[in-house]
XYZ file of C-alpha atoms in Angstrom:
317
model
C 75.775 65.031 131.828
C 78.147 67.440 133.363
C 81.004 66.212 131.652
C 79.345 66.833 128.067
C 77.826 70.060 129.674
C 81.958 71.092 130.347
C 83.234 69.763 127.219
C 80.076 71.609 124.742
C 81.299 74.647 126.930
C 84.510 74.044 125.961
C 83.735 73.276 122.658
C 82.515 76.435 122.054
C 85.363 78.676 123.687
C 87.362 77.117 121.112
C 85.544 78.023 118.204
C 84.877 81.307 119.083
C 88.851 81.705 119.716
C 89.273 80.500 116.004
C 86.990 82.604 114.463
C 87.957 85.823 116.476
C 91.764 84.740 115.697
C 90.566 84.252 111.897
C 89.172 87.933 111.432
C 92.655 89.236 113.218
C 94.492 87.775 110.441
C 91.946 88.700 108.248
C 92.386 92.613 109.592
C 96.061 92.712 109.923
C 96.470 91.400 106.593
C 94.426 93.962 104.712
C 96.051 96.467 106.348
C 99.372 95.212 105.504
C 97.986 94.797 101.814
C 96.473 98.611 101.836
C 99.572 100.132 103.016
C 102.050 98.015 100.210
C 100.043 98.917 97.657
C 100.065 102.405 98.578
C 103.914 102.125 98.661
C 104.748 100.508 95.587
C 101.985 102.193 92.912
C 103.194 105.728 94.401
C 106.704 104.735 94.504
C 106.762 103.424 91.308
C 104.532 106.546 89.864
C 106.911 108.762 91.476
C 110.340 106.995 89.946
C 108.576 107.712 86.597
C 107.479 111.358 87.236
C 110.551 112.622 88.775
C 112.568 112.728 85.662
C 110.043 114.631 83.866
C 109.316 117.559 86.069
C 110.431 120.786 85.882
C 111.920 123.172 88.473
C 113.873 120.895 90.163
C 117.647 120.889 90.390
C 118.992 117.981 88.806
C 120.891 117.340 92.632
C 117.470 117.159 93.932
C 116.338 114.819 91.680
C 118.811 112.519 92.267
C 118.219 112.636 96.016
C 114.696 112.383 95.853
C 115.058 109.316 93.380
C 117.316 107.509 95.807
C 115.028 108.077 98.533
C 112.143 106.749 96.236
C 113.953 103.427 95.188
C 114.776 102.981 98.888
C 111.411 103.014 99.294
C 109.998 100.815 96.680
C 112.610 98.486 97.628
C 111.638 98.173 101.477
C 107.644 97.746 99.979
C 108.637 94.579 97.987
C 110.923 92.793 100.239
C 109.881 94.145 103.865
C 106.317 95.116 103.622
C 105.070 92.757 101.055
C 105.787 89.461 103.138
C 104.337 91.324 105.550
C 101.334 90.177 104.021
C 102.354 86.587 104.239
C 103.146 86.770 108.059
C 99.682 88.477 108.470
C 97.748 85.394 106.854
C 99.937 83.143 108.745
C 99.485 84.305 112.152
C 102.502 85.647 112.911
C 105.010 82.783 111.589
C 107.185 83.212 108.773
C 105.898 81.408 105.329
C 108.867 82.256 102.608
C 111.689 79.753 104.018
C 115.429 81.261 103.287
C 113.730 84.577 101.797
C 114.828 85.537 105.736
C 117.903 86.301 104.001
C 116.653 88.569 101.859
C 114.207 90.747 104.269
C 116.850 90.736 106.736
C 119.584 92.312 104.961
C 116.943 94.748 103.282
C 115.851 95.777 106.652
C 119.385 96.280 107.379
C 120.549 98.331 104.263
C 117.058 99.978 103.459
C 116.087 101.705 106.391
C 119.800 102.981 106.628
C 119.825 104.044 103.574
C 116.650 105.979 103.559
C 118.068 107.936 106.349
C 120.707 108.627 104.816
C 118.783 109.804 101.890
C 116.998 112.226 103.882
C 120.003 114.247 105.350
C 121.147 114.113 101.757
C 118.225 115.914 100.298
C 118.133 117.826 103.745
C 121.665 119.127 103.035
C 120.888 119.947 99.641
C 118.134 122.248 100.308
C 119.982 124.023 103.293
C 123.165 124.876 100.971
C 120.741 126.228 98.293
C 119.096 128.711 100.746
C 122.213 129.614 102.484
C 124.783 129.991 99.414
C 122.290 130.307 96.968
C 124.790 131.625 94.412
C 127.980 129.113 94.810
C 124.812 126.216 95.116
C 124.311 125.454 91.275
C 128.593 124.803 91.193
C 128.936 123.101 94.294
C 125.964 120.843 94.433
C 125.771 118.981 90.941
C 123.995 116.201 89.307
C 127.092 114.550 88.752
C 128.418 114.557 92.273
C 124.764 113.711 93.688
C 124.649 110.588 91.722
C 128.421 109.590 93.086
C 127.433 110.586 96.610
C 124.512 108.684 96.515
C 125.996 105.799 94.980
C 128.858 105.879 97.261
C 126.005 105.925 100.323
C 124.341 102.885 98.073
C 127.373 101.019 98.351
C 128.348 101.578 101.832
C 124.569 100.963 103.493
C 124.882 97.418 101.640
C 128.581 96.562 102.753
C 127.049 97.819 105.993
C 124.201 95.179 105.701
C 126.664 92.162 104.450
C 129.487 92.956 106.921
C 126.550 92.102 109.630
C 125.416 89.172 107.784
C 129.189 87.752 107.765
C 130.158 88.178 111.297
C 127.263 86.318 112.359
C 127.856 83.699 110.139
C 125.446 83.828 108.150
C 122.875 83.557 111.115
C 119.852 85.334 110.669
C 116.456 84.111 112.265
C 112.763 85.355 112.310
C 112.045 87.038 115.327
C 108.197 86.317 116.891
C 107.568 89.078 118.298
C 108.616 91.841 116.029
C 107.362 89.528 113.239
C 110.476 90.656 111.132
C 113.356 88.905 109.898
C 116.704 90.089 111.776
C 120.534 89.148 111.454
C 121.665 87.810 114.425
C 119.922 87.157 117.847
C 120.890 90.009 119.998
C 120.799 93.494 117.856
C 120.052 95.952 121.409
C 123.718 97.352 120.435
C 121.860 98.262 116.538
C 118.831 99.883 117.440
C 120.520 101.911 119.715
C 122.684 102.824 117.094
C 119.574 103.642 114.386
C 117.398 105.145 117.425
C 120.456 107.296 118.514
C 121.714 108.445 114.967
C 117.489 109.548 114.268
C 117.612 111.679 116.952
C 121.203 113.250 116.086
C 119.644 113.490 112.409
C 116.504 115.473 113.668
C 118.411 118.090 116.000
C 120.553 118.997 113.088
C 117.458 118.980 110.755
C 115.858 121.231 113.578
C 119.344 123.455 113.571
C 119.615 123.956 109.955
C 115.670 125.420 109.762
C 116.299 127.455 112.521
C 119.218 129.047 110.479
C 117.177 129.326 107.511
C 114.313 131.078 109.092
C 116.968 133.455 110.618
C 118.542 133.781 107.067
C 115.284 134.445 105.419
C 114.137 136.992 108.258
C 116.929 139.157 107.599
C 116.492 138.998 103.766
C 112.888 140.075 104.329
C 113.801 143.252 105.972
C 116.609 143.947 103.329
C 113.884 143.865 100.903
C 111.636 145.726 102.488
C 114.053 148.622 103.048
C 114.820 148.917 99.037
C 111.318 148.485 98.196
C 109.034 151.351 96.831
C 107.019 152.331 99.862
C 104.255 152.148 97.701
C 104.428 147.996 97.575
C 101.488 146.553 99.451
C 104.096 144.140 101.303
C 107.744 143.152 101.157
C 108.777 139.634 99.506
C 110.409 137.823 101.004
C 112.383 134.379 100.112
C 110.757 131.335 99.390
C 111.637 128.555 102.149
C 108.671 126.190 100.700
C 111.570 123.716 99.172
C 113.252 123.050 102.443
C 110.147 123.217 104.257
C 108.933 120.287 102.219
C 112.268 118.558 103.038
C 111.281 119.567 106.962
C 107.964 117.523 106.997
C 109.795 114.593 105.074
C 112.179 114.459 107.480
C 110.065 114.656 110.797
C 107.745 112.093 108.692
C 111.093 109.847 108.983
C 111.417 110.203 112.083
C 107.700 109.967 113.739
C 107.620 106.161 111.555
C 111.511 105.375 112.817
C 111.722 106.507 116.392
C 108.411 103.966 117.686
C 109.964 101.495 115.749
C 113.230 101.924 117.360
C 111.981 101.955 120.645
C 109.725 99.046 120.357
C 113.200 97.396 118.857
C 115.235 98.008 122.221
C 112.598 96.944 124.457
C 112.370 93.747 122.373
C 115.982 93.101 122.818
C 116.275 94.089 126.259
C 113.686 90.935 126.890
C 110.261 93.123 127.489
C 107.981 91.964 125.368
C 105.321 94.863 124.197
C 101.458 93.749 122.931
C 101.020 93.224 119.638
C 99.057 95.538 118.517
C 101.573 98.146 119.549
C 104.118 95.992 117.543
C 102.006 96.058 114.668
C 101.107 99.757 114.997
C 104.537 100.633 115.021
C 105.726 98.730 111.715
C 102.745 99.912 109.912
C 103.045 103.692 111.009
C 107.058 102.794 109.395
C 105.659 101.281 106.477
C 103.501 104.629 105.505
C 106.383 106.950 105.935
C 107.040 105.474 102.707
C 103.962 106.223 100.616
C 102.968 109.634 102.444
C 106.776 110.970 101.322
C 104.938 110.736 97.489
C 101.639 112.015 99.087
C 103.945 115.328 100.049
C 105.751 115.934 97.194
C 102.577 115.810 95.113
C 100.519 118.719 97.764
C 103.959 120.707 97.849
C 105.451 120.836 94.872
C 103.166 122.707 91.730
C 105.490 121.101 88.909
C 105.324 117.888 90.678
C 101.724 117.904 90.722
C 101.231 119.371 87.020
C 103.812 116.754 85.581
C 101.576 113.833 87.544
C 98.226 115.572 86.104
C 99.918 115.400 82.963
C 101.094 111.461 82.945
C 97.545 110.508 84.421
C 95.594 112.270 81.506
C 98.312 110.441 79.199
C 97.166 106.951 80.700
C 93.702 107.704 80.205
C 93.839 108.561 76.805
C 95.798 105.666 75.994
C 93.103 103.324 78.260
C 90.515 105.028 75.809
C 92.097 104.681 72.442
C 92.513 101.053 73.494
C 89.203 100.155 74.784
């Protein structure tokens, strides 16, 4: 009697482990299908506004638009088998698609980095030689430099893939897809260049605001006394650029930390894990979400496509 008494007990435990185990999966993998959404509808309503506004340097454009793709490329072949893992329980259900992820990972998150000093740079030499910026800083050149950053990231990526023979595995506890087994020496690498990325992001504003001070009190001393207050420049652009950036580098740096403890054989809780890699993965929708509240042309040109799509919805009904 106390045998069956153990063994209902038992029993039990068991089934209550399933069924709490079945609504983590559950969880985990509508929040992984939430966030990709989010990622590729704004991404991909974002590579088909961006053309059409207005107001924006054609440079820009180009630098926002390879940011964007990086984006909506890291949403289909990072975050959406994300999904996958999350139903699975943490194993990986897509075979030699490990490939794939894994040299995404490699080249996309790169990439998007570099994207952001890019568009960083951009904005700084159009505040601080605001006449020589038109000549210096044009469409054509932006699309060769980023091209030319395309290319490299992705020799980047294969060179990796090559000189480990072609080795790449799914790793359990970051629930990703890597190259190689050991990669401590490469997220020291990514954590160290994010951090030399947001001091010069942090030295260039503080040069701007200096720039922009002393502009204001030029102004003021030509102005009519009469004027209520003195204008002064407009840093709003580069601002935007300055949330982007820290953005990047509030989703990166957890990441990057939770990546070097991984490799250096401490093993964090899930959650954490999980926390960290979805915080990443919404760096890439909230980018949109910004240029949409900051920009006015942005927003208008949006409006504008969204009324389009409704008319069209209605004409069709």
């Amino acid at each position: 009697m106390q045998h069956q008494s153990v063994s209902f007990t038992l029993l039990k435990m068991n089934n209550t482990e399933r069924e709490v185990d079945i609504v983590v999966k559950v969880i985990n993998a509508g929040i992984w299908t939430i966030t990709t959404l989010l990622v590729l509808l704004l991404n991909a309503v974002c590579l088909i506004i961006l053309p059409k506004v207005k107001g924006i340097h054609e440079s820009t454009k180009v630098f926002l638009t390879c940011m964007t793709i990086g984006d909506f490329n890291l949403g289909v072949f990072y975050y959406l088998p994300m999904i996958g893992v999350a139903i699975a329980g943490g194993a990986w259900p897509f075979g030699a698609f490990c490939y794939v992820q894994a040299l995404v990972i490699r080249q996309g998150l790169l990439m998007n980095m570099s994207s952001a000093v890019l568009i960083t740079f951009d904005r700084y030499t159009a505040v601080v030689h605001p006449l020589r910026y038109v000549s210096l800083v044009t469409g054509w050149r932006a699309k060769i430099i980023s091209f030319s950053i395309a290319a490299l990231t992705t020799l980047y990526a294969f060179s990796f893939l090559l000189l480990e023979l072609n080795h790449t595995q799914f790793n359990p506890i970051l629930q990703i897809c890597l190259i190689g087994e050991n990669n401590l020496t490469t997220y020291l690498l990514t954590f160290t260049s994010g951090i030399l990325m947001f001091v010069v992001l942090i030295a260039m504003y503080i040069k701007i605001l200096k720039i922009a001070s002393k502009h204001a009190v030029r102004i003021a001393a030509q102005q009519n006394p009469i004027a209520e207050k003195p204008l002064t420049p407009s840093r709003r652009s580069f601002t935007t650029i300055f949330i982007i950036t820290s953005l990047l580098m509030i989703g990166y740096i957890p990441f990057s930390i939770i990546s070097i403890m991984v490799s250096a054989n401490i093993q964090p809780p899930w959650i954490i894990v999980n926390m960290t890699k979805v915080l990443l993965a919404s760096v890439s929708w909230l980018n949109v979400m910004i240029y949409y509240v900051r920009n006015k042309e942005v927003r208008k040109t949006t409006q504008s496509f969204l009324q389009n799509i409704r008319q069209y919805c209605s004409c069709h009904e």
